[in-house]
Short mmCIF file of C-alpha atoms in Angstrom, two decimals:
data_model
loop_
_atom_site.label_atom_id
_atom_site.label_comp_id
_atom_site.label_asym_id
_atom_site.label_seq_id
_atom_site.Cartn_x
_atom_site.Cartn_y
_atom_site.Cartn_z
CA MET A 1 224.45 132.75 144.33
CA MET A 2 224.41 136.44 143.75
CA VAL A 3 221.19 138.40 144.40
CA GLY A 4 221.67 140.41 141.24
CA MET A 5 221.27 137.24 139.14
CA MET A 6 217.60 136.81 140.14
CA VAL A 7 216.12 138.17 136.92
CA GLY A 8 218.77 137.17 134.45
CA ASP A 9 222.33 137.59 133.31
CA GLY A 10 221.67 139.92 130.40
CA PRO A 11 222.26 143.69 130.55
CA LEU A 12 218.52 144.40 130.54
CA GLY A 13 217.91 141.98 133.38
CA ILE A 14 220.74 143.35 135.46
CA ALA A 15 219.63 146.92 134.81
CA SER A 16 216.07 146.07 135.87
CA VAL A 17 217.27 144.47 139.08
CA GLN A 18 219.50 147.40 139.93
CA ALA A 19 216.67 149.86 139.20
CA ALA A 20 214.44 147.94 141.56
CA ALA A 21 217.22 147.87 144.15
CA LEU A 22 217.68 151.65 143.83
CA ALA A 23 213.93 152.15 144.34
CA SER A 24 214.11 149.90 147.41
CA LEU A 25 217.02 151.91 148.80
CA ILE A 26 215.20 155.20 148.30
CA TRP A 27 212.02 153.84 149.89
CA SER A 28 213.73 152.34 152.94
CA CYS A 29 215.79 155.48 153.51
CA ALA A 30 212.66 157.64 153.27
CA VAL A 31 210.91 155.45 155.87
CA PHE A 32 213.92 155.73 158.20
CA VAL A 33 213.99 159.51 157.84
CA VAL A 34 210.26 159.84 158.61
CA GLN A 35 210.61 157.56 161.62
CA SER A 36 213.58 159.58 162.85
CA ILE A 37 211.47 162.76 162.78
CA GLY A 38 208.77 161.08 164.84
CA ILE A 39 211.25 159.64 167.33
CA TYR A 40 212.91 163.02 167.76
CA GLN A 41 209.57 164.67 168.51
CA ILE A 42 208.58 161.95 170.98
CA PHE A 43 211.83 162.31 172.94
CA ARG A 44 211.78 166.08 172.72
CA HIS A 45 208.29 166.53 174.14
CA ASN A 46 207.70 163.42 176.28
CA SER A 47 210.81 163.45 178.42
CA GLY A 48 209.67 165.76 181.21
CA PRO A 49 206.97 168.13 182.48
CA LEU A 50 205.45 170.51 179.96
CA PRO A 51 205.21 174.29 180.47
CA LYS A 52 202.04 175.46 182.15
CA PRO A 53 199.31 176.59 179.72
CA VAL A 54 198.52 180.28 179.28
CA SER A 55 194.81 180.34 178.43
CA SER A 56 193.58 178.82 181.68
CA SER A 57 195.29 181.55 183.74
CA LEU A 58 193.96 184.55 181.77
CA ASP A 59 191.40 186.97 183.14
CA ASP A 60 187.98 185.32 183.16
CA ASP A 61 186.67 187.45 180.33
CA ASP A 62 189.59 186.41 178.12
CA VAL A 63 189.38 182.65 178.66
CA PRO A 64 187.75 180.94 175.65
CA HIS A 65 184.68 178.88 176.40
CA ILE A 66 184.91 175.15 175.52
CA THR A 67 182.04 172.79 174.81
CA ILE A 68 183.29 169.28 175.55
CA ILE A 69 181.36 166.48 173.83
CA ARG A 70 181.94 162.94 175.04
CA PRO A 71 180.08 160.27 173.03
CA VAL A 72 179.40 157.22 175.17
CA LYS A 73 178.20 153.72 174.40
CA GLY A 74 178.38 150.86 176.88
CA LEU A 75 180.70 150.40 179.81
CA GLU A 76 184.29 150.80 178.72
CA PRO A 77 187.17 149.81 181.00
CA ARG A 78 187.77 152.57 183.56
CA LEU A 79 184.89 154.57 182.14
CA TYR A 80 184.31 156.56 185.33
CA GLU A 81 187.96 157.62 185.61
CA CYS A 82 188.13 158.54 181.93
CA LEU A 83 184.99 160.67 181.98
CA SER A 84 185.73 162.23 185.37
CA SER A 85 189.04 163.56 184.00
CA THR A 86 186.92 166.04 182.08
CA PHE A 87 185.56 167.44 185.35
CA ARG A 88 189.04 167.63 186.89
CA LEU A 89 190.57 169.84 184.24
CA ALA A 90 192.65 172.78 185.48
CA TYR A 91 190.50 175.16 183.46
CA PRO A 92 187.96 177.73 184.75
CA ARG A 93 184.77 175.83 185.55
CA SER A 94 182.62 178.69 184.27
CA LYS A 95 184.23 178.27 180.85
CA LEU A 96 183.37 174.62 180.43
CA THR A 97 180.18 173.05 179.09
CA ILE A 98 180.21 169.23 179.24
CA TYR A 99 177.82 167.06 177.27
CA LEU A 100 177.82 163.31 177.92
CA CYS A 101 176.02 161.87 174.89
CA VAL A 102 174.41 158.44 174.86
CA ALA A 103 172.08 156.74 172.43
CA SER A 104 169.51 155.45 174.87
CA ALA A 105 168.51 155.52 178.53
CA GLN A 106 168.73 151.73 178.35
CA ASP A 107 172.47 151.91 177.58
CA PRO A 108 174.48 150.24 180.41
CA SER A 109 176.42 153.47 180.93
CA TYR A 110 173.37 155.69 181.53
CA GLY A 111 173.23 155.28 185.30
CA LEU A 112 176.95 155.92 185.58
CA LEU A 113 176.63 159.13 183.54
CA GLN A 114 173.90 160.42 185.79
CA GLN A 115 175.98 159.58 188.86
CA LEU A 116 178.98 161.34 187.33
CA VAL A 117 177.06 164.59 186.86
CA SER A 118 175.80 164.29 190.43
CA ASP A 119 179.32 163.70 191.76
CA PHE A 120 180.58 166.97 190.26
CA PRO A 121 178.01 169.66 191.13
CA GLY A 122 178.56 173.20 189.93
CA PHE A 123 179.47 172.24 186.38
CA ASP A 124 177.45 173.07 183.28
CA ALA A 125 177.08 169.37 182.50
CA ARG A 126 174.24 167.36 181.05
CA VAL A 127 173.53 163.83 179.88
CA LEU A 128 172.06 164.07 176.38
CA VAL A 129 170.08 161.04 175.15
CA GLU A 130 169.82 160.51 171.41
CA GLU A 131 166.30 159.10 171.78
CA ASP A 132 165.22 162.48 173.21
CA ASP A 133 166.79 164.52 170.39
CA PRO A 134 163.95 166.64 168.86
CA LEU A 135 165.69 166.51 165.47
CA LEU A 136 165.30 162.74 165.35
CA HIS A 137 162.19 162.05 167.41
CA GLY A 138 158.94 163.68 168.36
CA SER A 139 156.37 165.54 166.31
CA ALA A 140 158.85 167.78 164.54
CA GLY A 141 161.65 165.23 164.08
CA HIS A 142 162.40 162.18 161.99
CA VAL A 143 164.99 159.42 162.36
CA ASN A 144 166.17 160.05 158.78
CA ASN A 145 167.04 163.69 159.45
CA LEU A 146 170.58 162.38 160.00
CA GLY A 147 172.56 159.71 158.21
CA PRO A 148 173.45 156.30 159.67
CA ASN A 149 176.76 157.21 161.33
CA PRO A 150 175.99 156.20 164.97
CA LYS A 151 178.64 158.41 166.54
CA ILE A 152 177.42 161.54 164.74
CA ARG A 153 173.81 160.75 165.70
CA ASN A 154 175.02 160.42 169.28
CA MET A 155 176.85 163.77 169.31
CA SER A 156 174.54 165.82 167.06
CA ARG A 157 172.48 167.48 169.77
CA GLY A 158 175.54 168.31 171.84
CA TYR A 159 177.10 170.02 168.85
CA ARG A 160 173.94 171.95 167.94
CA GLU A 161 173.50 173.16 171.52
CA ALA A 162 177.16 174.04 172.06
CA LYS A 163 177.99 177.17 174.04
CA GLY A 164 180.82 179.27 172.73
CA ASP A 165 182.74 178.57 169.56
CA ILE A 166 185.29 175.95 170.59
CA ILE A 167 184.26 172.28 170.29
CA TRP A 168 186.33 169.56 171.92
CA ILE A 169 185.28 166.00 171.05
CA VAL A 170 186.82 163.40 173.36
CA ASP A 171 185.98 159.70 173.11
CA CYS A 172 184.52 158.25 176.30
CA ASN A 173 187.34 155.71 176.67
CA VAL A 174 190.10 158.35 176.88
CA TRP A 175 191.68 159.90 179.96
CA VAL A 176 193.12 163.41 179.62
CA GLY A 177 195.55 165.22 181.93
CA PRO A 178 194.50 168.17 184.09
CA HIS A 179 196.18 170.84 181.92
CA CYS A 180 195.20 169.28 178.61
CA ALA A 181 192.35 171.72 177.91
CA GLY A 182 194.56 174.76 178.48
CA ARG A 183 197.36 173.47 176.21
CA MET A 184 194.94 172.58 173.43
CA VAL A 185 193.31 176.01 173.60
CA ASP A 186 196.76 177.65 173.65
CA LYS A 187 197.65 175.91 170.39
CA LEU A 188 194.24 176.43 168.76
CA CYS A 189 194.10 180.13 169.61
CA GLY A 190 197.80 180.98 169.55
CA PHE A 191 198.26 181.99 173.19
CA ARG A 192 201.89 182.25 174.32
CA PRO A 193 203.55 183.36 177.59
CA GLY A 194 203.96 187.05 178.28
CA GLY A 195 200.90 188.09 176.30
CA ARG A 196 202.51 187.13 172.99
CA ARG A 197 200.43 185.51 170.24
CA ALA A 198 201.30 182.91 167.65
CA THR A 199 199.40 182.06 164.47
CA PRO A 200 196.33 180.07 165.60
CA TYR A 201 195.38 176.69 164.20
CA LYS A 202 192.15 175.48 162.63
CA PHE A 203 192.28 172.10 164.34
CA VAL A 204 194.33 170.58 167.20
CA HIS A 205 194.55 167.07 168.57
CA GLN A 206 196.48 164.70 170.82
CA LEU A 207 198.69 161.65 170.38
CA PRO A 208 196.63 158.57 171.40
CA LEU A 209 198.24 155.98 173.66
CA VAL A 210 196.83 152.65 174.80
CA VAL A 211 197.50 151.01 178.17
CA ASP A 212 196.55 147.36 178.42
CA LEU A 213 195.36 146.48 181.92
CA ASP A 214 195.88 142.94 183.20
CA PRO A 215 192.49 141.37 183.89
CA SER A 216 193.32 140.94 187.58
CA ASP A 217 194.29 144.62 187.82
CA ALA A 218 191.21 145.72 185.92
CA ALA A 219 189.04 143.75 188.32
CA SER A 220 190.80 144.95 191.47
CA GLU A 221 189.82 148.63 191.13
CA THR A 222 186.36 149.89 191.87
CA ILE A 223 184.51 152.93 190.60
CA PRO A 224 183.81 155.46 193.36
CA LEU A 225 180.16 156.19 194.10
CA LEU A 226 178.96 153.83 191.41
CA PRO A 227 175.17 153.67 191.42
CA SER A 228 173.72 150.50 192.86
CA GLY A 229 172.98 147.80 190.35
CA THR A 230 175.68 148.98 187.94
CA ASP A 231 178.49 146.55 187.20
CA ASN A 232 182.10 147.53 187.52
CA PRO A 233 183.30 147.83 183.92
CA GLY A 234 186.43 145.93 184.83
CA SER A 235 184.71 143.16 186.78
CA SER A 236 183.87 140.97 183.84
CA ALA A 237 187.52 140.92 182.80
CA ARG A 238 188.63 138.70 185.72
CA PRO A 239 189.70 135.44 184.18
CA SER A 240 188.36 132.14 185.45
CA SER A 241 191.32 130.27 183.97
CA PRO A 242 194.87 131.11 182.78
CA ARG A 243 194.96 133.42 179.78
CA SER A 244 195.71 131.94 176.37
CA LEU A 245 197.85 133.62 173.75
CA LEU A 246 194.67 134.61 171.87
CA SER A 247 193.57 136.79 174.82
CA TYR A 248 196.48 139.21 174.49
CA GLY A 249 194.98 141.49 171.83
CA GLY A 250 195.17 144.45 174.18
CA ARG A 251 198.92 143.97 174.56
CA ILE A 252 199.33 143.98 170.76
CA GLU A 253 197.16 147.11 170.50
CA GLU A 254 199.27 148.79 173.17
CA MET A 255 202.37 147.87 171.22
CA PHE A 256 201.07 149.23 167.92
CA MET A 257 199.98 152.57 169.38
CA SER A 258 203.28 153.15 171.22
CA THR A 259 205.60 152.16 168.35
CA SER A 260 204.61 152.27 164.68
CA HIS A 261 201.55 154.52 165.06
CA ALA A 262 203.20 156.95 167.48
CA LYS A 263 206.32 157.41 165.33
CA PHE A 264 204.52 158.05 162.06
CA TYR A 265 201.69 160.09 163.65
CA SER A 266 204.26 162.39 165.26
CA ALA A 267 206.32 162.63 162.10
CA ILE A 268 203.44 163.36 159.72
CA ASN A 269 202.11 166.02 162.08
CA THR A 270 205.56 167.60 162.14
CA VAL A 271 206.10 167.91 158.40
CA CYS A 272 202.37 168.70 157.89
CA LEU A 273 202.21 167.63 154.28
CA ALA A 274 198.76 166.13 154.76
CA PRO A 275 196.12 165.83 157.50
CA CYS A 276 196.76 162.97 159.90
CA THR A 277 194.27 162.70 162.76
CA LEU A 278 192.68 160.08 164.95
CA GLY A 279 189.36 160.93 166.54
CA LYS A 280 190.25 160.34 170.18
CA SER A 281 190.62 164.00 171.17
CA ASN A 282 190.04 166.76 168.62
CA MET A 283 189.37 170.49 169.06
CA PHE A 284 188.15 172.96 166.44
CA ARG A 285 185.80 175.94 166.01
CA LYS A 286 182.10 175.44 165.41
CA SER A 287 181.90 178.59 163.32
CA HIS A 288 184.49 177.24 160.89
CA LEU A 289 182.79 173.89 160.44
CA ASP A 290 179.36 175.48 160.04
CA LEU A 291 180.71 177.85 157.40
CA LEU A 292 182.56 175.18 155.42
CA THR A 293 179.52 172.86 155.27
CA ASP A 294 177.31 175.64 153.91
CA PRO A 295 177.04 175.44 150.07
CA SER A 296 176.54 179.21 149.86
CA HIS A 297 180.07 179.70 151.28
CA ASN A 298 181.74 176.52 150.06
CA PRO A 299 181.06 175.69 146.39
CA SER A 300 182.52 172.20 146.77
CA ILE A 301 179.64 171.19 149.07
CA PRO A 302 176.64 169.64 147.24
CA THR A 303 173.69 172.05 147.27
CA SER A 304 171.35 169.08 147.81
CA ARG A 305 172.84 168.42 151.24
CA ASN A 306 170.87 170.40 153.85
CA ARG A 307 172.90 169.30 156.87
CA ARG A 308 175.41 171.69 158.43
CA GLY A 309 178.25 171.42 160.87
CA LEU A 310 178.88 168.00 162.38
CA ASP A 311 175.58 166.72 160.99
CA PHE A 312 176.97 167.07 157.47
CA PHE A 313 179.15 164.00 158.12
CA SER A 314 176.37 161.73 159.39
CA SER A 315 176.23 159.83 156.09
CA TYR A 316 179.96 159.13 156.18
CA ILE A 317 182.25 156.97 158.25
CA CYS A 318 185.64 158.20 159.54
CA GLU A 319 184.11 161.54 160.48
CA ASP A 320 187.23 162.56 162.42
CA HIS A 321 189.39 162.42 159.31
CA LEU A 322 186.73 164.10 157.14
CA VAL A 323 186.28 166.99 159.59
CA GLY A 324 190.04 167.44 159.73
CA ASP A 325 190.39 167.17 155.96
CA LEU A 326 187.68 169.74 155.30
CA LEU A 327 189.30 172.21 157.69
CA TRP A 328 192.72 171.46 156.23
CA ARG A 329 191.66 172.26 152.67
CA ALA A 330 189.97 175.55 153.61
CA PRO A 331 192.25 178.57 152.96
CA GLY A 332 193.17 179.74 156.46
CA LYS A 333 193.35 183.37 155.42
CA LEU A 334 189.73 183.33 154.28
CA LEU A 335 188.21 181.96 157.50
CA PRO A 336 186.85 184.48 160.07
CA GLY A 337 189.62 185.51 162.44
CA GLY A 338 192.36 184.25 160.11
CA PRO A 339 194.97 183.62 159.00
CA PHE A 340 195.20 180.13 160.49
CA ARG A 341 197.66 177.28 160.33
CA ASN A 342 196.23 173.91 159.37
CA HIS A 343 196.54 171.19 162.05
CA GLY A 344 198.49 171.18 165.29
CA LEU A 345 199.42 168.14 167.34
CA VAL A 346 199.79 169.14 171.00
CA PHE A 347 203.08 167.36 171.53
CA GLY A 348 203.59 165.84 174.96
CA GLU A 349 199.87 165.69 175.76
CA VAL A 350 198.73 162.11 175.27
CA ALA A 351 195.15 160.81 175.16
CA ILE A 352 195.39 157.67 177.27
CA GLN A 353 193.00 154.81 176.52
CA PRO A 354 192.87 151.90 179.00
CA VAL A 355 191.83 148.55 177.53
CA ALA A 356 191.09 145.27 179.25
CA GLY A 357 190.17 141.82 178.00
CA MET A 358 190.78 142.57 174.29
CA THR A 359 191.33 139.37 172.35
CA VAL A 360 193.58 138.97 169.33
CA ALA A 361 190.42 138.58 167.21
CA ALA A 362 189.14 141.89 168.55
CA TYR A 363 192.45 143.55 167.72
CA PHE A 364 192.32 142.05 164.24
CA ALA A 365 188.75 143.38 163.77
CA ARG A 366 189.70 146.86 165.00
CA ARG A 367 192.61 147.14 162.57
CA VAL A 368 190.48 145.79 159.70
CA ARG A 369 187.86 148.45 160.33
CA TRP A 370 190.49 151.14 160.52
CA LEU A 371 192.11 150.10 157.24
CA ARG A 372 188.83 149.65 155.36
CA VAL A 373 187.87 153.18 156.32
CA ARG A 374 191.28 154.60 155.43
CA LYS A 375 191.27 152.76 152.13
CA TRP A 376 189.04 155.40 150.56
CA THR A 377 190.14 158.39 152.64
CA VAL A 378 193.87 158.12 151.96
CA LEU A 379 194.16 155.44 149.31
CA ALA A 380 197.84 155.97 148.40
CA ALA A 381 198.98 155.86 152.03
CA THR A 382 196.93 152.72 152.65
CA LEU A 383 198.37 150.92 149.61
CA VAL A 384 201.99 151.53 150.62
CA GLU A 385 201.43 150.81 154.32
CA PRO A 386 202.96 147.29 154.25
CA GLY A 387 206.20 148.87 153.04
CA ILE A 388 206.64 150.89 156.24
CA GLU A 389 206.52 147.82 158.48
CA PRO A 390 209.87 146.46 159.74
CA PHE A 391 209.83 143.07 158.02
CA LEU A 392 209.14 144.37 154.52
CA CYS A 393 210.99 147.66 154.81
CA SER A 394 214.08 145.81 156.11
CA LEU A 395 213.77 143.48 153.14
CA HIS A 396 213.93 146.49 150.80
CA LEU A 397 217.13 147.64 152.45
CA ALA A 398 218.67 144.18 152.47
CA PHE A 399 217.87 143.73 148.77
CA ALA A 400 219.39 147.11 147.89
CA ALA A 401 222.51 146.59 149.97
CA THR A 402 223.25 143.22 148.39
CA THR A 403 222.45 144.27 144.82
CA LEU A 404 223.72 147.78 144.16
CA PRO A 405 227.39 147.95 143.17
CA TRP A 406 228.05 150.82 145.63
CA PHE A 407 227.92 148.37 148.55
CA ARG A 408 229.93 145.59 146.90
CA SER A 409 233.15 146.38 148.77
CA LEU A 410 231.33 146.25 152.13
CA ILE A 411 228.64 143.62 151.74
CA PRO A 412 228.85 140.38 149.73
CA GLN A 413 226.10 140.10 147.10
CA THR A 414 224.84 136.74 148.30
CA TRP A 415 221.61 135.37 149.71
CA SER A 416 223.19 134.75 153.10
CA ALA A 417 224.42 138.34 153.24
CA MET A 418 220.94 139.55 152.34
CA ALA A 419 219.48 137.48 155.17
CA ALA A 420 222.07 138.86 157.60
CA VAL A 421 221.33 142.48 156.61
CA TRP A 422 217.61 141.86 156.92
CA LEU A 423 217.98 140.27 160.34
CA GLY A 424 220.28 143.02 161.58
CA THR A 425 217.94 145.76 160.40
CA VAL A 426 214.93 144.10 162.03
CA ALA A 427 216.90 143.76 165.29
CA VAL A 428 217.87 147.46 165.27
CA TRP A 429 214.24 148.42 164.44
CA MET A 430 213.03 146.29 167.36
CA ALA A 431 215.54 147.89 169.76
CA VAL A 432 214.43 151.37 168.72
CA ASP A 433 210.78 150.39 169.23
CA ARG A 434 211.60 149.09 172.70
CA TRP A 435 213.23 152.43 173.46
CA VAL A 436 210.35 154.53 172.05
CA SER A 437 207.58 152.53 173.71
CA GLY A 438 209.41 152.68 177.03
CA LYS A 439 209.70 156.44 176.76
CA LEU A 440 206.03 156.92 175.95
CA HIS A 441 204.82 154.60 178.70
CA ARG A 442 206.85 156.39 181.34
CA LEU A 443 204.41 159.27 180.82
CA GLU A 444 206.96 161.79 182.07
CA SER A 445 205.13 164.70 180.42
CA VAL A 446 201.80 163.93 182.15
CA GLU A 447 201.01 165.85 185.33
CA VAL A 448 199.67 163.68 188.14
CA ASP A 449 197.82 164.36 191.39
CA GLU A 450 195.79 162.43 193.92
CA ASN A 451 193.04 161.84 191.35
CA THR A 452 195.26 160.35 188.67
CA PRO A 453 194.27 156.72 188.02
CA ALA A 454 196.93 154.04 188.22
CA PHE A 455 196.92 153.40 184.46
CA ALA A 456 197.94 157.04 183.83
CA LEU A 457 200.85 157.15 186.30
CA GLY A 458 203.30 155.50 183.94
CA ALA A 459 206.50 153.58 184.48
CA SER A 460 208.30 156.62 185.89
CA ARG A 461 206.11 156.70 189.00
CA ARG A 462 205.44 154.19 191.73
CA GLY A 463 202.07 152.56 191.71
CA GLY A 464 201.33 152.78 188.00
CA LYS A 465 200.08 149.77 186.11
CA GLU A 466 203.09 150.39 183.93
CA GLY A 467 205.24 151.25 186.94
CA PRO A 468 208.52 149.66 188.09
CA ARG A 469 206.80 146.59 189.53
CA HIS A 470 204.61 146.12 186.47
CA ARG A 471 206.97 147.04 183.65
CA ARG A 472 206.69 144.64 180.74
CA PRO A 473 209.49 142.06 180.88
CA PHE A 474 211.45 141.99 177.66
CA ARG A 475 210.23 138.52 176.74
CA GLU A 476 206.63 139.60 177.14
CA TRP A 477 207.30 142.82 175.22
CA LEU A 478 209.03 140.89 172.44
CA ALA A 479 206.09 138.48 172.08
CA ALA A 480 203.72 141.43 171.64
CA TRP A 481 206.07 143.11 169.18
CA LEU A 482 206.46 139.97 167.07
CA GLY A 483 202.70 139.32 167.22
CA ARG A 484 201.99 142.84 165.96
CA GLU A 485 204.46 142.57 163.09
CA VAL A 486 203.48 139.06 162.04
CA LEU A 487 199.80 140.07 161.91
CA ALA A 488 200.40 143.33 160.05
CA LEU A 489 200.43 141.94 156.49
CA PRO A 490 197.52 139.45 156.95
CA ILE A 491 195.42 142.23 158.46
CA TRP A 492 196.24 144.59 155.61
CA THR A 493 195.46 141.93 152.98
CA TRP A 494 192.12 141.03 154.54
CA ALA A 495 191.10 144.63 155.09
CA VAL A 496 192.22 146.27 151.85
CA LEU A 497 191.87 143.52 149.28
CA LEU A 498 189.13 141.24 150.57
CA GLY A 499 186.19 143.32 151.72
CA THR A 500 184.42 146.66 152.11
CA THR A 501 182.18 146.15 155.16
CA VAL A 502 182.91 147.11 158.74
CA ASN A 503 181.29 146.45 162.09
CA TRP A 504 181.00 149.68 164.08
CA ARG A 505 179.25 150.16 167.39
CA GLY A 506 177.31 146.95 166.91
CA LYS A 507 176.07 147.78 163.39
CA GLN A 508 177.23 146.60 159.98
CA PHE A 509 178.14 149.14 157.29
CA ARG A 510 179.33 148.96 153.70
CA VAL A 511 181.89 151.70 152.93
CA ARG A 512 181.53 153.31 149.51
CA MET A 513 184.34 154.87 147.51
CA ASP A 514 183.14 158.39 148.46
CA MET A 515 183.44 157.33 152.14
CA SER A 516 179.67 157.38 152.64
CA VAL A 517 178.24 154.31 154.35
CA VAL A 518 175.16 152.15 153.96
CA GLU A 519 173.92 150.08 156.85
CA VAL A 520 173.65 146.42 155.91
CA GLU A 521 172.51 143.24 157.65
CA GLY A 522 174.59 140.14 158.30
CA GLU A 523 178.30 139.51 157.94
CA GLY A 524 178.85 139.38 154.17
CA ASP A 525 181.73 140.54 152.06
CA GLY A 526 184.51 139.56 154.38
CA ALA A 527 183.16 141.46 157.37
CA LEU A 528 184.80 140.77 160.69
CA THR A 529 183.39 141.58 164.10
CA GLU A 530 184.76 141.48 167.61
CA SER A 531 181.91 139.28 168.82
CA SER A 532 178.60 138.08 167.57
CA ARG A 533 176.59 140.10 170.09
CA PRO A 534 177.10 142.76 172.77
CA SER A 535 178.13 141.40 176.18
CA SER A 536 176.06 141.85 179.28
CA ARG A 537 178.21 144.76 180.36
CA GLY A 538 177.62 146.60 177.10
CA ASN A 539 180.89 146.00 175.29
CA LYS A 540 178.94 146.56 172.05
CA ASP A 541 181.41 145.34 169.43
CA ARG A 542 183.25 148.62 169.86
CA ILE A 543 186.32 148.77 167.68
CA ASP A 544 186.64 152.54 167.26
#
C-alpha cells in the first residue's frame, strides 16, 4: 500500500500529502544541518589541548578582577572537589574574590564550606549565609525585599558585595579546569595573543557535561580534610543490593547532556540567532546588568520594580536565561565600553557535573522542571522540541522519502520502505551520537594535573571514571540511549501540556506566563518531585 494514499486518491488529497511530505523533508534536513554544525564545533574544539589563555599572564595591573559566586545547597556528589577547583584556577590569586553562598548555617554543606576556606589560605574567600544578609534580616531588612527565587536569594549578597566588574556564577556541583577563568575572561574582554584585541562579549558561558559515577566509585573516594561529623557526599550512594533499571537516571542524564543537548547547544551558540544558555557557568559584567535593570536607563523595565542587578530577577525562575536574554537584547554599541558582541560559548572548556545515585524518576523530574520553565521563556522552541528527537525526526524523513515523487526511482513508496528508511536513519543517528558522546567524554581539551579528580580525567587518560577500564560498554550505552529517547516524548507531554508547577530546591512554585513564580504548597497541577523530602545528607530535591 502506497504511503501517498493515506489521505485519499483525489488530487486535493494527494497534493495535501505531498505538501506535508515536503514540509517534513525541509524540517528533517534543517535538523540535520543544525546538528552538523554542533558536531563540527565539538570535534573542532574538543579534540586536543586548547591554547593557553592571555588574560591570566598579563601584568598584574592589567588582569581583570573576577568575583566568583558559587551558590550551595546540601551535599552534592564530589562537592569538595567541585568547589576546590575554584581555588586551583591558574589565575592570579590577587584578582579573585570567591563567595560561597549558602542559605543557612544549618545546611549540611556549611561545615565543608568553612573547611574549604581554611584549606586554601591567602584567598579573598568568604562563606556568605543568606540568614545573615542585612537586606533580608535584621532591623533594616525584610524577607520580602527579594522575590521567592531561592537561588537569587542565596547569591544576592555575593553579587551586591562583588569586587571589580566581572561576575562569574558557577553552580556548586560543577568542576572547572585550571585555565577556565583565563579563557572565559579572554572571550568576555577580547584578549588575544600578541597584545591584539577582539570585539568583547557581553556574556560568556561553558558547555555543561554530566559524568555519572557508579555508586561503588562514588563511595570509594573520600574528601580530603573533611571536618569531623560531616558525611562523605558519596557515601550514601553505596548500594545495599544490586541496582535496578530505575536507578540509572544518572546514566540517562549523562547521555542527554553529551548527545542531543551538546549538539544543539554548540550549534545554536555558533549561529547566534538567539540566546541559548544554561546556568552552570556564566560570566558577565555587573555594570551592564545594573544599568539594564535600572528603569531610568532601560525604558522596558517597569518603574515599579525597585530591585537592581541580580536582585531584579528574584521574582522569576530561570534567572540564567533571563539574565542572558536581557544582555542579548541590549544594543552592544550603547553599553559602556562597547561595542560588544552578544553571547560567546567558550568552546572546548566544559563545565563538568558529577552525579551519583540519580534515579529515573529524578531524571524525569529534572527534565520536567527544565521544560516547564522553558515553556514560557522560549515557547516556539519548546513546542517544536519533539521534532528534533531521532524517533520523530527520522519519521519525518522516512515519510518524505516514501511520498515525494523525487525519490520514487530510488525508494519504493510503501509502508515497509518507510519503516526501513526510519530504522536506517535512527541507526545512523545513534552511531553519530555514540561518536559524539565518546569524543566529549574523552575530555581531550581539559588540562589535568595532580589535583584533577578522577571524574574529570576522561576516557583518554588512565584512571578516569570514564577511562579505558571504565568506558561504557556498547550494550550499556545503547540502553541509556534508548531510555533517553523513549522517555523524551512522555516527558515533553507531561511537562508542556499537563502542568505549570515545578519543584526547585525543595520548594514548590507555579510558573506564570511572564516567567515570574509564586510559591505554592503541596503537589498539585501535575507537579513532580525527585523525592518527598530532603535526604539526611541534604540532597534537597535538587533538580537544577
